[in-house]
Amino acid sequence: MGYIKTSLSEKIGYGFGDMASSMYWKIFSYYLPFFYSNIFGLRLDQVALLLMVTRIWDTVSDPMMGILADRTRTKWGKYRPYLLLMAVPFALSGVFLFTTPAASPSVKLIWAYVTYLMMMTVYTGINVPYGAMLGVMTDDSKSKTVLSSFRMFFAYGGGFLALFCWEPLCKVLGGYDSPAGWQHTMMVVSAVCLILFLLCFRLTRERLHTVGTASVGSDLKSLLRNAPWWILIGAALCSNLFNTVRGSTAAYFFNDVIGPDVYLQFGKLSFLFYAGLFLSVGEICNMIGVALTVPIANALGKRNTYLFSFAALIALSIAFFYVPLTRSGYGWMLALQVVISIFTGIISPLVWSMYADVSDFAEERDGTASTALIFSSASMAQKFGGAVGGAAVMWLLGLFGYNTAAGAVQTPEAVFGLKLLMSWIPALVALVAVLAIFFYPLTTQRMEKIQADLADKRGLTSDRPQTEQTVEEGGGKGNGLARTLLLIIGAILILELAFILFKDTEKGVPDHELPGLRVEGTVLKSTEDGTCSMFTPAASTEGPWSDDVIKPWGKTVKAWLKEAQP
């Protein structure tokens, strides 16, 4: 009996779903903590508590959604209808989340809790069924890896667009420091995500008709004694922690360690080095990693690929700590971000494909068709990892003495803490992931046996479509529409990348325009005696300053030059 295949249009359509989710998720993970602390007006400890308390609800809502979706019966299937049903609430909840009411601090705190809980509930309502669709679109483990790769490729494409455009859109639509700028930008992102989810519904199909005879209690019992599930939950939690800690720290790191007006020079090309660029370049490189996932996983196996990737992330993260805060150092930071993001891109589709394998393992062993319940745990791990990562960043920033006041000058301790959050702390998380996945038992050989057993069972108990019917149904106009949309997205990504590389840099101050002075990274030196001169509106100090002394002032060389009173 041949495995069910999926058409190109279906793969692309499935990718559109996570493109929408990822645009939201990357903004929540990387910019929402900064929004709450520096724009909305919450204290760091309030933000940390908010992110953690709301996860209690997710421990209930995610499994509930999984159980509900597994027992849904419609002409569109079990899971696909929720893409249509939840698309509009998904868009509206995002706008409410980034709305700042003109109210007292207490009312604003309540608003933050209500809107964040609402957003995460709606996110669960659309993302758990979406993830579970992977288990019923094909019955082949390798095809699931391909679908996961399409999913993550589009997810990172969406993340790139959202992260790269976020800060410029905020400035255009009301101001980066203005609540209105953040709200209006989220309106634009929400409209795009609404369209993407509707396209995902239009282009995808559920191919397998799994029918579970077990009760809810049996499904939960099967899940709790599923050893591969426990191991994968731990590894996936670490994966989300790794990404969230680095990503949510980036906005603070660039604001207070690197500064707002640093330009990178590559030959004759010069461009602004800011958090959005750093993160969006990472998204592009994630896409490269996704493209490498299938051939590497086919050669090494999913478990070994996961191990190798996280081992590399440990070494690369530690190296980030020792990069100097100089112009050449900033180039190395970007280079490390490129390589780190390629490896995180390899890992992401593996996680979702391995969840589908865990679902097949449970169905073969216990006879439970609980795909959505298992994928709900994946959603819970994603959100819990994001919450723990975001909360940990807030608590650690508070511990290191980070000052959230506008224009605040950070202490050396706070700067040191930001460097740790971009390096050693993610490295420790990656080490835990390596230790967890080492014990994962579902090897390639074992999954081949499980799939053969399930093929026999499904052939006897389900109305299983043949491969030829699947290809025919997925072709035609759907393929043409999918290719057109893919070309449009590719053109947008190329234009965005060209904008990065050829950005106008008239505001930069080239070294040859500094008479009698030269710039070495963050140090302004006299060409005569090598001493440094630093001027601020409140003070003028001269001496042999080191980077560690200069950077806590929160000023870049170009800012000093504009304010200097020689």
XYZ file of C-alpha atoms in Angstrom:
566
model
C 0.000 0.000 0.000
C 1.575 3.331 -1.097
C 1.920 6.300 1.157
C -0.352 9.308 0.686
C 1.377 12.215 -1.054
C 0.644 15.925 -0.799
C 0.765 18.373 -3.694
C 2.868 21.523 -3.897
C -0.177 23.741 -3.400
C -1.048 21.888 -0.212
C 2.491 22.180 1.157
C 2.501 25.918 0.462
C -1.001 26.355 1.847
C 0.021 24.550 5.016
C 3.018 26.867 5.260
C 0.778 29.943 5.115
C -0.819 28.919 8.428
C 2.407 29.026 10.379
C 3.519 32.105 8.484
C 0.586 33.891 10.144
C 1.197 32.321 13.552
C 4.909 33.053 13.420
C 4.393 36.730 12.591
C 2.403 37.014 15.809
C 4.632 34.754 17.863
C 7.904 36.464 16.937
C 6.440 39.876 17.744
C 5.110 38.558 21.076
C 8.401 36.875 21.979
C 10.811 39.597 20.888
C 8.923 42.898 21.211
C 6.020 42.398 23.642
C 8.204 42.439 26.813
C 9.853 45.660 25.588
C 6.404 47.081 24.758
C 5.039 46.297 28.214
C 8.060 47.708 30.100
C 9.087 50.683 27.935
C 5.889 51.728 26.076
C 2.851 50.437 27.993
C 4.371 51.372 31.366
C 4.498 48.169 33.435
C 7.336 47.392 35.835
C 9.725 44.554 34.982
C 8.423 42.389 37.841
C 4.818 42.988 36.696
C 5.692 41.873 33.163
C 7.444 38.737 34.443
C 4.496 37.801 36.671
C 2.013 38.451 33.850
C 3.867 36.136 31.481
C 4.059 33.350 34.066
C 0.551 33.545 35.584
C -1.158 33.355 32.195
C 0.615 30.037 31.522
C -1.518 28.414 34.222
C -4.540 28.881 31.960
C -2.633 27.370 29.030
C -2.060 24.142 30.968
C -5.852 23.761 30.892
C -6.864 25.397 27.600
C -4.357 23.613 25.358
C -5.354 20.030 26.290
C -9.039 21.043 26.252
C -8.643 22.354 22.717
C -6.835 19.186 21.678
C -9.582 16.947 23.082
C -12.279 19.100 21.438
C -10.572 19.079 18.035
C -9.987 15.294 18.142
C -13.741 14.815 18.564
C -14.883 17.361 15.975
C -16.689 15.957 12.899
C -17.465 18.181 9.899
C -17.436 17.882 6.106
C -14.083 19.755 6.196
C -12.533 17.291 8.652
C -11.555 17.449 12.311
C -9.047 20.273 12.455
C -9.297 22.369 9.311
C -12.607 24.115 10.219
C -10.936 25.944 13.093
C -8.727 27.836 10.633
C -11.860 29.491 9.255
C -13.667 29.846 12.575
C -10.834 31.485 14.530
C -9.171 33.650 11.856
C -11.075 36.888 12.643
C -10.810 36.587 16.466
C -7.079 35.922 15.967
C -6.643 39.193 14.066
C -8.708 41.289 16.508
C -7.009 39.895 19.623
C -3.615 40.959 18.312
C -4.776 44.557 17.935
C -6.269 44.615 21.450
C -2.997 43.239 22.868
C -1.019 46.234 21.572
C -3.626 48.830 22.564
C -2.659 51.096 25.467
C -5.717 52.509 27.281
C -5.623 56.034 28.713
C -6.209 54.853 32.260
C -4.659 54.480 35.702
C -1.769 52.012 36.233
C -4.125 49.537 37.939
C -6.621 49.560 35.067
C -3.811 49.218 32.541
C -2.477 46.183 34.415
C -5.932 44.568 34.339
C -6.219 45.358 30.616
C -2.854 43.713 30.007
C -3.947 40.511 31.779
C -7.314 40.342 30.013
C -5.984 40.991 26.519
C -2.996 38.664 26.928
C -5.201 35.833 28.207
C -7.638 36.426 25.344
C -4.832 36.424 22.775
C -3.294 33.192 24.063
C -6.716 31.495 24.184
C -7.449 32.412 20.572
C -3.908 31.419 19.597
C -4.592 27.998 21.133
C -7.942 27.769 19.335
C -6.357 28.119 15.902
C -2.835 26.772 16.399
C -3.565 23.432 18.084
C -5.867 22.243 15.254
C -3.459 23.675 12.680
C -0.560 21.691 14.125
C -2.645 18.519 14.372
C -3.425 18.710 10.646
C 0.113 17.455 9.983
C -0.905 14.060 11.359
C -3.841 13.637 8.943
C -2.467 15.144 5.727
C -0.103 12.209 5.061
C 0.821 8.875 6.642
C 4.527 8.929 5.697
C 7.069 10.032 8.355
C 9.445 11.506 5.744
C 6.583 13.369 4.047
C 5.688 14.817 7.431
C 9.231 16.148 7.705
C 8.819 17.755 4.273
C 5.507 19.348 5.333
C 7.134 20.514 8.564
C 9.942 22.049 6.514
C 7.454 23.952 4.346
C 5.684 25.034 7.513
C 8.848 26.352 9.137
C 10.194 27.892 5.912
C 7.074 30.035 5.636
C 7.060 30.616 9.399
C 10.528 32.115 9.249
C 9.592 34.077 6.143
C 6.697 35.574 8.069
C 8.931 36.208 11.060
C 11.429 37.999 8.826
C 8.773 40.278 7.343
C 7.279 41.062 10.756
C 10.572 41.711 12.550
C 12.262 43.668 9.787
C 9.240 45.898 9.170
C 8.137 46.322 12.792
C 10.354 49.217 13.898
C 10.141 51.161 10.591
C 6.343 50.764 10.538
C 6.075 51.914 14.161
C 8.047 55.053 13.293
C 5.891 55.778 10.234
C 2.516 54.991 11.828
C 2.848 57.050 14.991
C 6.356 56.764 16.418
C 8.480 53.978 17.899
C 8.149 55.512 21.376
C 4.399 56.086 20.951
C 1.652 53.594 21.912
C -0.252 54.622 18.761
C 2.669 53.576 16.545
C 2.692 50.077 18.045
C -1.099 49.695 17.825
C -1.322 50.825 14.188
C 1.548 48.552 13.182
C -0.220 45.598 14.781
C -3.333 46.422 12.748
C -1.311 46.000 9.552
C 0.210 42.713 10.725
C -3.201 41.393 11.839
C -4.761 42.052 8.431
C -1.979 40.122 6.704
C -2.354 37.184 9.119
C -6.108 37.036 8.548
C -5.570 36.630 4.799
C -2.892 33.968 5.316
C -5.117 31.795 7.510
C -7.960 32.001 4.996
C -5.571 30.882 2.248
C -4.364 28.029 4.462
C -7.951 26.837 4.849
C -8.542 27.106 1.087
C -5.445 25.199 -0.056
C -5.220 22.305 2.434
C -7.089 19.013 2.872
C -7.316 16.336 5.560
C -6.421 13.009 3.910
C -6.567 10.484 6.758
C -9.759 9.754 8.629
C -8.590 8.537 12.025
C -11.277 7.333 14.419
C -10.393 6.819 18.053
C -12.511 4.504 20.175
C -10.836 5.409 23.463
C -12.369 7.731 26.041
C -10.905 11.070 27.080
C -9.524 9.432 30.205
C -7.820 6.740 28.134
C -6.327 9.353 25.819
C -4.894 11.244 28.794
C -3.597 8.042 30.378
C -1.923 7.045 27.103
C -0.338 10.472 26.848
C 1.046 10.478 30.393
C 2.731 7.087 29.952
C 4.143 8.000 26.532
C 7.899 8.209 27.261
C 8.886 9.695 23.845
C 6.319 12.451 24.427
C 7.852 13.426 27.773
C 11.346 13.532 26.279
C 10.222 15.567 23.279
C 8.310 18.005 25.497
C 11.499 18.666 27.449
C 13.598 19.141 24.314
C 10.974 21.361 22.658
C 10.669 23.467 25.812
C 14.425 24.051 25.722
C 14.257 24.956 22.040
C 11.626 27.615 22.718
C 13.515 28.860 25.780
C 16.698 29.242 23.732
C 14.997 31.292 21.021
C 12.905 33.406 23.385
C 15.726 34.352 25.747
C 17.947 35.538 22.888
C 15.115 37.138 20.934
C 13.451 39.028 23.781
C 16.834 40.283 25.008
C 17.802 41.648 21.582
C 15.663 44.812 21.794
C 17.242 45.715 25.155
C 20.734 44.696 23.990
C 20.629 46.936 20.942
C 18.969 49.794 22.789
C 21.434 49.899 25.677
C 24.627 48.069 24.692
C 25.101 48.700 20.983
C 23.166 51.971 20.689
C 20.752 53.467 18.148
C 23.134 54.837 15.491
C 25.707 52.112 14.775
C 26.453 51.404 11.115
C 28.151 48.308 9.727
C 30.553 48.687 6.824
C 31.099 45.965 4.197
C 33.355 47.430 1.542
C 31.474 50.400 0.118
C 28.188 49.219 1.614
C 27.065 50.636 4.944
C 23.834 49.944 6.825
C 22.262 50.610 10.215
C 22.803 47.797 12.725
C 19.596 47.581 14.776
C 17.556 44.887 16.536
C 15.070 44.450 13.705
C 17.884 43.835 11.225
C 19.655 41.415 13.593
C 16.467 39.408 14.167
C 15.209 39.493 10.578
C 18.574 38.324 9.214
C 18.161 35.477 11.678
C 14.775 34.646 10.168
C 16.277 34.458 6.657
C 18.990 32.124 7.931
C 16.350 30.066 9.729
C 14.839 29.498 6.291
C 18.208 28.247 5.031
C 18.296 25.844 7.974
C 14.806 24.611 7.186
C 15.874 23.866 3.597
C 18.746 21.769 4.967
C 16.586 19.810 7.427
C 15.245 17.101 5.106
C 18.557 16.025 3.513
C 20.399 16.120 6.853
C 17.634 14.281 8.734
C 17.413 11.662 5.959
C 21.157 11.079 6.279
C 21.584 11.233 10.063
C 18.102 10.578 11.419
C 15.940 13.067 13.291
C 17.382 12.393 16.746
C 21.029 12.685 15.672
C 20.321 15.848 13.677
C 18.699 17.390 16.758
C 21.695 16.442 18.924
C 24.268 17.779 16.477
C 22.420 21.077 16.002
C 22.087 21.832 19.703
C 25.707 20.886 20.370
C 26.714 23.475 17.758
C 24.431 26.066 19.405
C 26.235 25.613 22.737
C 29.613 26.502 21.224
C 28.287 29.374 19.089
C 26.385 30.959 21.984
C 29.435 30.938 24.244
C 31.490 32.515 21.459
C 28.997 35.416 21.299
C 29.957 36.485 24.836
C 33.569 37.104 23.871
C 32.877 39.257 20.803
C 34.209 42.793 21.506
C 31.913 45.823 21.363
C 33.726 47.325 18.397
C 32.843 47.903 14.761
C 34.561 44.678 13.700
C 32.971 42.956 16.689
C 29.500 43.957 15.529
C 30.243 42.272 12.203
C 31.158 39.093 14.061
C 27.925 39.343 16.071
C 25.960 39.376 12.830
C 28.007 36.459 11.494
C 27.303 34.418 14.639
C 23.615 35.269 14.355
C 23.663 33.880 10.810
C 25.159 30.531 11.840
C 23.113 30.211 15.055
C 19.921 30.865 13.104
C 20.774 28.220 10.487
C 21.004 25.618 13.250
C 17.782 26.759 14.979
C 16.149 26.592 11.534
C 17.209 22.941 11.225
C 15.736 22.127 14.631
C 12.280 23.708 14.267
C 10.723 21.433 11.603
C 12.220 18.396 13.315
C 10.243 19.120 16.486
C 6.877 19.176 14.716
C 7.695 16.120 12.609
C 8.751 14.240 15.762
C 5.456 15.154 17.460
C 3.667 13.498 14.521
C 5.857 10.414 15.070
C 4.939 10.413 18.772
C 1.275 10.511 17.741
C 1.776 7.501 15.456
C 3.572 5.684 18.286
C 0.603 6.259 20.615
C -1.930 5.171 17.978
C 0.014 2.000 17.155
C 0.548 1.047 20.803
C -2.713 2.141 22.451
C -5.168 2.614 19.569
C -5.721 6.283 20.497
C -6.395 8.734 17.672
C -5.362 11.712 19.827
C -3.313 13.705 17.339
C -4.635 17.103 18.451
C -4.135 16.262 22.140
C -0.464 15.510 21.467
C -0.044 18.626 19.335
C -1.786 20.685 22.027
C 1.067 19.731 24.299
C 3.419 21.052 21.631
C 1.544 24.352 21.644
C 1.663 24.394 25.435
C 5.429 23.759 25.388
C 5.861 26.563 22.857
C 3.887 29.041 24.922
C 5.305 27.866 28.238
C 8.844 28.090 26.860
C 8.112 31.564 25.539
C 6.601 32.645 28.850
C 9.392 31.221 30.996
C 11.987 32.717 28.660
C 10.330 36.131 28.633
C 9.735 36.122 32.392
C 13.304 34.982 33.073
C 14.640 37.854 30.987
C 12.502 40.336 32.940
C 13.541 38.942 36.334
C 17.209 38.771 35.394
C 17.169 42.322 34.027
C 15.705 43.447 37.342
C 18.362 41.439 39.198
C 21.127 43.090 37.164
C 19.668 46.545 37.871
C 18.293 47.407 34.424
C 16.613 50.851 34.342
C 13.481 51.088 32.136
C 13.210 54.897 32.301
C 13.360 56.688 28.949
C 16.940 57.696 28.133
C 18.305 55.908 31.196
C 22.047 55.189 31.371
C 22.587 51.515 32.255
C 25.154 50.399 34.837
C 28.061 48.084 33.939
C 26.240 45.309 35.828
C 23.149 45.711 33.644
C 25.263 45.672 30.475
C 27.063 42.527 31.695
C 23.666 40.904 32.358
C 22.492 41.687 28.832
C 25.640 40.056 27.432
C 24.988 36.919 29.513
C 21.405 36.752 28.256
C 22.666 36.723 24.672
C 25.319 34.044 25.258
C 25.983 31.864 28.306
C 22.387 31.549 29.481
C 21.076 30.285 26.081
C 24.108 27.948 25.946
C 23.068 26.339 29.249
C 19.528 25.871 27.907
C 20.943 24.171 24.797
C 22.963 21.824 26.995
C 19.786 20.671 28.771
C 18.181 20.023 25.354
C 21.121 17.793 24.349
C 20.787 15.774 27.554
C 17.031 15.356 27.014
C 17.002 14.312 23.351
C 19.855 11.827 23.917
C 17.269 9.430 25.393
C 14.657 9.816 22.593
C 13.789 6.244 21.467
C 11.903 6.686 18.143
C 14.671 5.957 15.663
C 14.205 5.799 11.893
C 14.049 2.001 11.938
C 11.451 1.929 14.701
C 9.238 4.466 12.924
C 9.299 2.416 9.700
C 7.895 -0.562 11.604
C 5.231 1.587 13.327
C 4.121 3.097 9.995
C 3.840 -0.341 8.390
C 1.622 -1.560 11.254
C -0.552 1.563 11.071
C -0.903 1.267 7.293
C -2.429 -2.187 7.761
C -4.802 -0.976 10.494
C -5.919 2.111 8.590
C -6.378 0.132 5.408
C -8.945 -2.033 7.204
C -10.701 0.582 9.317
C -10.704 3.871 7.428
C -11.828 5.316 4.149
C -8.285 5.937 3.011
C -7.871 7.792 -0.305
C -5.385 6.484 -2.841
C -2.264 8.378 -3.801
C -3.514 9.132 -7.297
C -6.703 10.688 -5.974
C -4.720 12.859 -3.587
C -2.470 14.235 -6.284
C -5.337 14.948 -8.628
C -7.390 16.735 -5.982
C -4.451 18.862 -4.920
C -3.457 19.955 -8.429
C -4.926 22.232 -11.058
C -5.913 25.720 -10.032
C -4.640 25.225 -6.485
C -1.100 24.640 -7.716
C -1.255 27.698 -9.969
C -2.490 29.918 -7.147
C 0.123 28.534 -4.782
C 2.975 29.144 -7.220
C 1.792 32.709 -7.819
C 1.628 33.425 -4.087
C 5.039 31.831 -3.581
C 6.541 34.069 -6.279
C 4.990 37.152 -4.658
C 6.386 36.265 -1.229
C 9.796 35.506 -2.752
C 9.815 38.893 -4.501
C 8.953 40.642 -1.218
C 11.781 38.842 0.593
C 14.260 39.795 -2.149
C 13.182 43.445 -1.989
C 13.484 43.445 1.804
C 16.995 41.973 1.599
C 17.989 44.508 -1.063
C 16.726 47.289 1.201
C 18.989 45.973 3.968
C 22.078 45.850 1.761
C 21.600 49.114 -0.136
C 20.024 51.239 2.594
C 20.840 54.969 2.258
C 23.420 55.862 4.890
C 23.704 59.648 4.609
C 23.065 59.964 8.325
C 26.189 57.931 9.081
C 29.402 59.768 9.862
C 32.296 58.157 7.921
C 35.664 58.051 9.670
C 37.355 60.388 7.148
C 34.934 63.202 8.110
C 36.254 63.327 11.699
C 39.105 65.870 11.592
C 41.852 65.012 14.084
C 39.910 62.036 15.450
C 39.324 58.426 14.556
C 36.655 55.919 15.582
C 37.629 52.490 16.883
C 34.361 50.691 17.555
C 32.772 52.574 20.449
C 35.932 54.531 21.299
C 36.602 58.057 20.044
C 40.375 58.572 19.881
C 42.635 61.510 19.175
C 44.937 60.793 16.240
C 47.775 62.574 18.041
C 48.110 60.918 21.434
C 45.579 58.047 21.320
C 43.508 59.390 24.219
C 39.727 59.248 24.148
C 37.332 62.159 24.369
C 33.712 61.710 25.431
C 31.228 64.569 25.610
C 27.656 64.452 26.903
C 25.222 67.341 27.465
C 26.016 67.226 31.192
C 29.725 66.437 31.255
C 32.985 66.575 29.346
C 35.616 64.042 30.266
C 38.899 63.107 28.656
C 41.069 60.101 29.321
C 42.078 56.601 28.188
C 38.596 55.094 28.328
C 37.881 51.399 27.761
C 34.748 50.002 26.118
C 33.423 48.805 29.485
C 33.577 52.348 30.836
C 32.136 54.083 27.780
C 29.225 51.795 26.896
C 27.224 52.199 30.145
C 26.683 55.842 29.152
C 24.327 54.496 26.504
C 25.780 56.765 23.808
C 27.303 55.910 20.464
C 30.228 57.748 18.916
C 27.951 59.561 16.476
C 25.714 60.740 19.303
C 28.729 62.101 21.183
C 29.920 63.992 18.117
C 26.553 65.706 17.712
C 26.548 66.792 21.360
C 30.266 67.595 21.685
C 31.375 71.029 22.854
C 35.121 71.001 22.057
